[in-house]
Amino acid sequence: MEGFLNLAWLAPVPPFLAFLAIVLFTNRNKTVSALVAIGGAVISFLLSWPIAFAAFGAEHFGAHPVEGQLFSIPTGNSAIHVGYLVDAPSALMLFMVSFLLVMIFVYASGYMTFPHHLSVADYPLAASQGKDPRYSRFMAYISLFATGMMGLVVSNSLITFFIFWEVMGLCSYLLIGFWYEKASARAASIKAFMTTRVGDVIMLIGMMMLYIYSEPSSLMFSEMLNVHNLEHLAELSMPTNWAVIGGLPIIGIISVLIFFGTIGKSAQFPLHVWLPDAMEGPTPVSAMIHAATMVSAGVFLLIRLYPLYAVTLEAAPAAMQFVAFIGGFTALFAATIAVAQWDIKRVLAYSTISQLGYMVAAIGIGAFPAALFHLLTHAFFKALLFLGSGSVIHGVEHGLHHVHEHSHGHDAHGDEHGHGHHAPALIQRPDGVLNPEDAQDMRNMGGLLERMPRTGWTFIIGGLALSGFPLLTAGFWSKDEILSFAWDGGNTIVFWTLALAAFLTAFYTMRQIGMTFLGAPRTEMAEHTPESVPTMTWPLLLIAPFAIFLGWVGIPGWFGIPNWLEGFLEHHIEYNQFHVAHPHFSFVPLSVSLIVALGGLAVGYMVYGQGLREGEVDPVRKLLGPIWVVFHNKYYIDELYQYTIITFTLLLTNLLYLVDAKWVIDPIVNAVGRFGVWLAQVGAAFDRLIVDGLVNGVAAVTNLFGGWLRNTQDGKVQVYLMVVAVSMMVWLLLRAMPILLTLV
Amino acid sequence: MSEIGIGSLGSILPEIILIVGGLLILLLDMIQNSTTYQRESGRGFMAVAVLFLVVSLVGALLQMLSFGSPTSQGPHVAAYLVDIDPFTSFMKMTIYIGMTLVAIAGGSYMNRYSPRMGRGEFWSLFLFTSMAMGMVVSANNLILLFLSFEFLSISSYILAGYLRNNVRSSEAGLKYFLYGSVASSVMLYGMSLLYGVSGSLNLTEIAQAMAANTDFSIVALPAVLMLMVGLGFKMTLAPFFQWAPDTYDGAPTPVTAYLSTASKAAGFAVTARLLLIGLGAFSVEWVPVLSGLAILTMTVGNLMALRQNSVKRMLAYSSVAQAGYMLMGLVSVVSASQAELSQIDLASLGMNGLNGLLIYLFAYLFTNIGAFMVVMAIEEDSGSHDISAYRGLMQRSPGLALAMLIFLLSLTGIPLTGGFMGKFYVFGAAVQHQYFFLAAAGFINAGIAAGYYLRVVAAMLYEPAVDANGAEIAPKPLNMGMALQLTLAICVLVTLWIGIYPPNFIDLANDASRHLLALRF
Amino acid sequence: MLQGYAFVLILSGIAFILPVAATFMGYLLGPRKPDAIKGDTYESGVETIGDAWVQFRAQYYLIGLIFLIFDVEVIFLFPIALAYRNLSLFGVAATITFVLILILGLLLEWRKGSLEWQ
């Protein structure tokens, strides 16, 4: 079984082969493409779980991670060793990622029906198949995406980690803009790409510094993260006297720079803006990007490099305070926005940002196991929620479709309505603009639990897990652990921030459940919503148990149950020689997490328990007034960026354009160009008269020699032999003559 | 050194297999009566020959794999007369691969054109030739070296003149024979000089004796010169190349294909062993000789190829020129600034010249066999070697044209082909060892060579097909046998493989070359 | 020892130079008055009869070659016969193989009709 771990490098391979197969061969056939993609994910899953469980089952696994090299790429004095690494965190990630990928792939195969924003006339074939016209392409993209994530998990060096990281970046760009007919999707994909790129560039600088200052220079995790190197980094300080970073140890700078990668990838403030917009992509993509894989990759980066951060915590506390601050702030900040959103996926998006903030904050205060634990549980229940919301949207769209067909049947003059592409009248409300045909707006839903029970109940399970419903759900235990770390470590501000965020989380989750599933249907389309197809609901049913039971592996020791996760990670921590505090039992965090979870749910149920009545304005809007509006408009951050950074950039661009094209550069270039042309003419003349003559002359002479030499080859053997004899004699004589002369 | 016994024959098992195969074919040929002769197509002989060649190729491969890490052990000496080491195995492998390819691709051609009664003899001679090459590259004793060298030459004379009814073929065989016998006898003088001063036939012992007394350098040069006449004849070095164009042109194309590759490779292997081991201490003497020969060879070969209209003859001259590039590798074993061979730190040199030569030989083998096979296909189709027969080949048979394109590019030395890797390593070694004039001559010649290779490319790709009178005709497709197609595919793939992903071959060549260089004492 | 080689070199040098010099001197000094008799083929004073190009039967050489091969075989077998008592089993086997190969050759010649005088 142990030897099986050496196959870890194979995990990213099947999805990649699936990607190639779809792109090259099966792209004409949508069903086969889906099967190939799912097959790739399943094979990868079948490889990953045995690996993961072999790791879980191994004695003291953390103390002997499996590492291997596949090949090396020589680079000057050193070499990039490409290989794989399975240690405790990556085993846990393999467990989570491979399973969720299979679920998402299956779900996607059912979800990617013919989208409503396309016209049937343009894509008759796809419409008749009832599938998205670029169904196969979608399958190929998500397979590549899966490759990126699996590869990232088993990478053994920061280089390969970063390569797979960027593969995912590319895929997220392609997938968010998948429905590129929609302007919003195009914009969102570019926004996601550009925003994460900002983080990545800064991260790359950090990586370079890490490489340069490491002893020996290496980006292999095993070499880079050993204690000696980290202590060496901690002792160095910046060779500058700049105000802010002058005295800081190098390690602090590196930590913060690399952390920017996480800020971009895991959508932390201030680079969080791309994630809500990324909801423009198909929902399986949202589930994959925002729950299971990509945003987790950001946190996984921190977990992977935790030995570095652990040393930073002691050597440069300010750097880690920055991390904790960003995380805590994001957690609360995003939670407040989520309270005032109507789009079912946007609520989840902000919720994701908020929960990632939790994990980042946990890293910032040194709660390494808690962060990893929350990463795992969150991936499951957030994937569940995203897939559930996708199912809801899908259902409501079907309902909308049904309503249209229905009205057509009654309306004799229905032609003027076209195919349901008429723009519906927007309703201005105090709690935001409402499009009555928007299938994602929760105000258009209500009472869906009866219409779609599977989706509804699994969504509620996921929601309870997200809110941290006490004792039972996964979310409670992982959140509780973060809170107890914060309390135990004396990070009171972080603790209370996170507690408040947890309260808001429970509140907006209940709000979402209430608005969507409880109460009575508020629109006609909600009334006609059907349950989704089995390929979509079965993944939900399969993920739901994890949203509950997975938390039980990390129940703190003082409950009398052995804390399996802590035990599993303990050896990893020992092996990497860093220290993690064991939070002592305290009633404060436990009771606080009980109170905030139950309180938030209770308040939420009181306000939204029966949904809203048709046309009723959000009660919280009435309570909070303008503050709600600020929440609703996401603190105007997008506008702020629009009017500061983007405007400034555009202005600068225009200015530079003028400098370039009108005032300075172009005139110079043109003048140089004219001079160049003149020079070229002179050169051409020179070329024609002298060089060409020379070249032709050489060619002619060469040819002449060839012809002349050819005459020596007259076909007579006696002549040939004469040549041999003569050349040998001449040769011998040349050599022999001096000897003869010396002897004479 | 161990007792001579059955066990020691294991080292030359591939060669024994070939002998047995050759004798078996003779036996099979003998037991037929005059009626079965009439029906005999030669295919059975060809199958037996290919089988035995493949078996001995596998044997050579196994031998090579059995060495493990290089230089960890001395040469495996069998029967006092042969060295079996990575270098030998590499050369054997190269040669057997070449012979196998030629047998597969050219077999049906030979069967069709050879005299009715002589098909069995052809194939047994073919195996004997292969065996002789295997022996000549492993011999470390002057007698065995000369005997196998002669065996190789004599069977090659017969094979070159095999098409008895074809005047050109007979002429080719005769010229080859006359020239070869003179060259061999001169070489024998050289060997006798060596034996005379050292009192030994064993190369290592010769080297020891020569090193013990530097006065012997007076003899070393004449010996080298005389040896180089015989060896240069085999390697087609100027000025001993003049038989080559006539023989290559007249001999049956499959025979030409192996004469220009495997046989030449054997010549280079013998030269490398003789000079590096036997006369390693006198590199001062032979380096100028060899570099002069290299420059002369490549220049003369290229210049004469320039004006050829027969593609087969052009390839013959080009093969002379290529021998010049290869010789550069042998020269560049010794650094220009450090005259003493023993001062070279082997481990520090990525390009030790010899490995360049080996890579070059290996890549050239596939390229040139492929090119000659294309020539053969065209010849069977149109009966002509003239460049006009290649016009419009792209329309007639795109596969064949592309294969030829790749071979010609490889011969030119364009990157991503095997020929480039060979040139790269050889030129690189020359530069590394500061033979700048040599490298410069090589570069100039490579430029000239592109001219005549690309002429064929242009004819294939851009010019319309013509008939014998030069009138344009509609391109008609060209038929090729399966075996030929297979061989061409293998040649193309390996040529590209070496060019695109060479590490495997470079490792092999490194092992082989380091071993030979470490052997010199 | 090397002195001896020097003499070889000197001798070969002289051997090369002398005839060249003599021919060249003759060419330089001798008067040239060619007539029919002078230009005729010199055959030891005997008048030439018929064509100088006479065909021999190729078979003659063939038989000669085959004879040579077996002659050489016998030469190889003599030392083996002399040392027979000291030979190992391997040596005997090698000798037998050698003879067998030659017998195979003889049979082949026979079979192919090379021994028949046509």
PDB file of C-alpha atoms in Angstrom, chain A residues 318-389:
ATOM      1  CA  ALA A 318       4.080  42.231  11.923  1.00  0.00           C
ATOM      2  CA  ALA A 319       3.925  40.286   8.678  1.00  0.00           C
ATOM      3  CA  MET A 320       1.635  37.715  10.214  1.00  0.00           C
ATOM      4  CA  GLN A 321      -0.458  40.411  11.799  1.00  0.00           C
ATOM      5  CA  PHE A 322      -0.946  41.702   8.302  1.00  0.00           C
ATOM      6  CA  VAL A 323      -2.094  38.270   7.161  1.00  0.00           C
ATOM      7  CA  ALA A 324      -4.435  37.930  10.110  1.00  0.00           C
ATOM      8  CA  PHE A 325      -5.752  41.416   9.572  1.00  0.00           C
ATOM      9  CA  ILE A 326      -6.481  40.829   5.901  1.00  0.00           C
ATOM     10  CA  GLY A 327      -8.184  37.560   6.699  1.00  0.00           C
ATOM     11  CA  GLY A 328     -10.262  38.841   9.568  1.00  0.00           C
ATOM     12  CA  PHE A 329     -11.217  41.984   7.781  1.00  0.00           C
ATOM     13  CA  THR A 330     -12.210  40.101   4.661  1.00  0.00           C
ATOM     14  CA  ALA A 331     -14.276  37.673   6.698  1.00  0.00           C
ATOM     15  CA  LEU A 332     -16.355  40.396   8.245  1.00  0.00           C
ATOM     16  CA  PHE A 333     -16.378  42.686   5.241  1.00  0.00           C
ATOM     17  CA  ALA A 334     -17.624  40.041   2.832  1.00  0.00           C
ATOM     18  CA  ALA A 335     -20.167  38.768   5.320  1.00  0.00           C
ATOM     19  CA  THR A 336     -21.751  42.191   5.579  1.00  0.00           C
ATOM     20  CA  ILE A 337     -22.003  42.409   1.795  1.00  0.00           C
ATOM     21  CA  ALA A 338     -23.541  38.960   1.631  1.00  0.00           C
ATOM     22  CA  VAL A 339     -26.314  40.101   3.937  1.00  0.00           C
ATOM     23  CA  ALA A 340     -27.542  42.554   1.359  1.00  0.00           C
ATOM     24  CA  GLN A 341     -27.339  40.596  -1.873  1.00  0.00           C
ATOM     25  CA  TRP A 342     -30.239  39.172  -3.823  1.00  0.00           C
ATOM     26  CA  ASP A 343     -28.478  37.053  -6.394  1.00  0.00           C
ATOM     27  CA  ILE A 344     -28.401  33.519  -4.977  1.00  0.00           C
ATOM     28  CA  LYS A 345     -24.913  32.854  -6.336  1.00  0.00           C
ATOM     29  CA  ARG A 346     -23.522  36.209  -5.296  1.00  0.00           C
ATOM     30  CA  VAL A 347     -24.507  35.571  -1.708  1.00  0.00           C
ATOM     31  CA  LEU A 348     -22.541  32.353  -1.895  1.00  0.00           C
ATOM     32  CA  ALA A 349     -19.672  34.138  -3.572  1.00  0.00           C
ATOM     33  CA  TYR A 350     -19.362  36.678  -0.789  1.00  0.00           C
ATOM     34  CA  SER A 351     -19.839  33.918   1.683  1.00  0.00           C
ATOM     35  CA  THR A 352     -16.905  32.131   0.099  1.00  0.00           C
ATOM     36  CA  ILE A 353     -14.768  35.236   0.352  1.00  0.00           C
ATOM     37  CA  SER A 354     -15.750  35.546   3.956  1.00  0.00           C
ATOM     38  CA  GLN A 355     -14.978  31.917   4.766  1.00  0.00           C
ATOM     39  CA  LEU A 356     -11.627  32.141   3.001  1.00  0.00           C
ATOM     40  CA  GLY A 357     -10.969  35.150   5.161  1.00  0.00           C
ATOM     41  CA  TYR A 358     -11.524  32.842   8.107  1.00  0.00           C
ATOM     42  CA  MET A 359      -8.872  30.470   6.888  1.00  0.00           C
ATOM     43  CA  VAL A 360      -6.418  33.226   6.127  1.00  0.00           C
ATOM     44  CA  ALA A 361      -6.995  34.733   9.514  1.00  0.00           C
ATOM     45  CA  ALA A 362      -6.425  31.301  11.027  1.00  0.00           C
ATOM     46  CA  ILE A 363      -3.079  31.057   9.276  1.00  0.00           C
ATOM     47  CA  GLY A 364      -2.273  34.568  10.419  1.00  0.00           C
ATOM     48  CA  ILE A 365      -2.716  33.622  14.076  1.00  0.00           C
ATOM     49  CA  GLY A 366      -0.844  30.350  13.674  1.00  0.00           C
ATOM     50  CA  ALA A 367      -3.843  28.039  13.703  1.00  0.00           C
ATOM     51  CA  PHE A 368      -2.474  25.779  11.004  1.00  0.00           C
ATOM     52  CA  PRO A 369      -4.586  22.643  11.660  1.00  0.00           C
ATOM     53  CA  ALA A 370      -7.718  24.713  12.067  1.00  0.00           C
ATOM     54  CA  ALA A 371      -7.161  26.454   8.740  1.00  0.00           C
ATOM     55  CA  LEU A 372      -6.637  23.168   6.953  1.00  0.00           C
ATOM     56  CA  PHE A 373      -9.655  21.667   8.671  1.00  0.00           C
ATOM     57  CA  HIS A 374     -11.860  24.533   7.690  1.00  0.00           C
ATOM     58  CA  LEU A 375     -10.495  24.418   4.156  1.00  0.00           C
ATOM     59  CA  LEU A 376     -11.620  20.800   3.849  1.00  0.00           C
ATOM     60  CA  THR A 377     -15.046  21.112   5.421  1.00  0.00           C
ATOM     61  CA  HIS A 378     -15.743  24.372   3.653  1.00  0.00           C
ATOM     62  CA  ALA A 379     -14.874  22.857   0.292  1.00  0.00           C
ATOM     63  CA  PHE A 380     -17.505  20.200   0.770  1.00  0.00           C
ATOM     64  CA  PHE A 381     -20.369  22.278   2.022  1.00  0.00           C
ATOM     65  CA  LYS A 382     -19.640  25.184  -0.253  1.00  0.00           C
ATOM     66  CA  ALA A 383     -19.517  22.879  -3.262  1.00  0.00           C
ATOM     67  CA  LEU A 384     -22.810  21.481  -2.074  1.00  0.00           C
ATOM     68  CA  LEU A 385     -24.302  24.955  -1.798  1.00  0.00           C
ATOM     69  CA  PHE A 386     -23.036  26.052  -5.188  1.00  0.00           C
ATOM     70  CA  LEU A 387     -24.267  22.953  -6.911  1.00  0.00           C
ATOM     71  CA  GLY A 388     -27.557  23.332  -5.062  1.00  0.00           C
ATOM     72  CA  SER A 389     -27.892  26.938  -6.141  1.00  0.00           C
TER      73      SER A 389
END
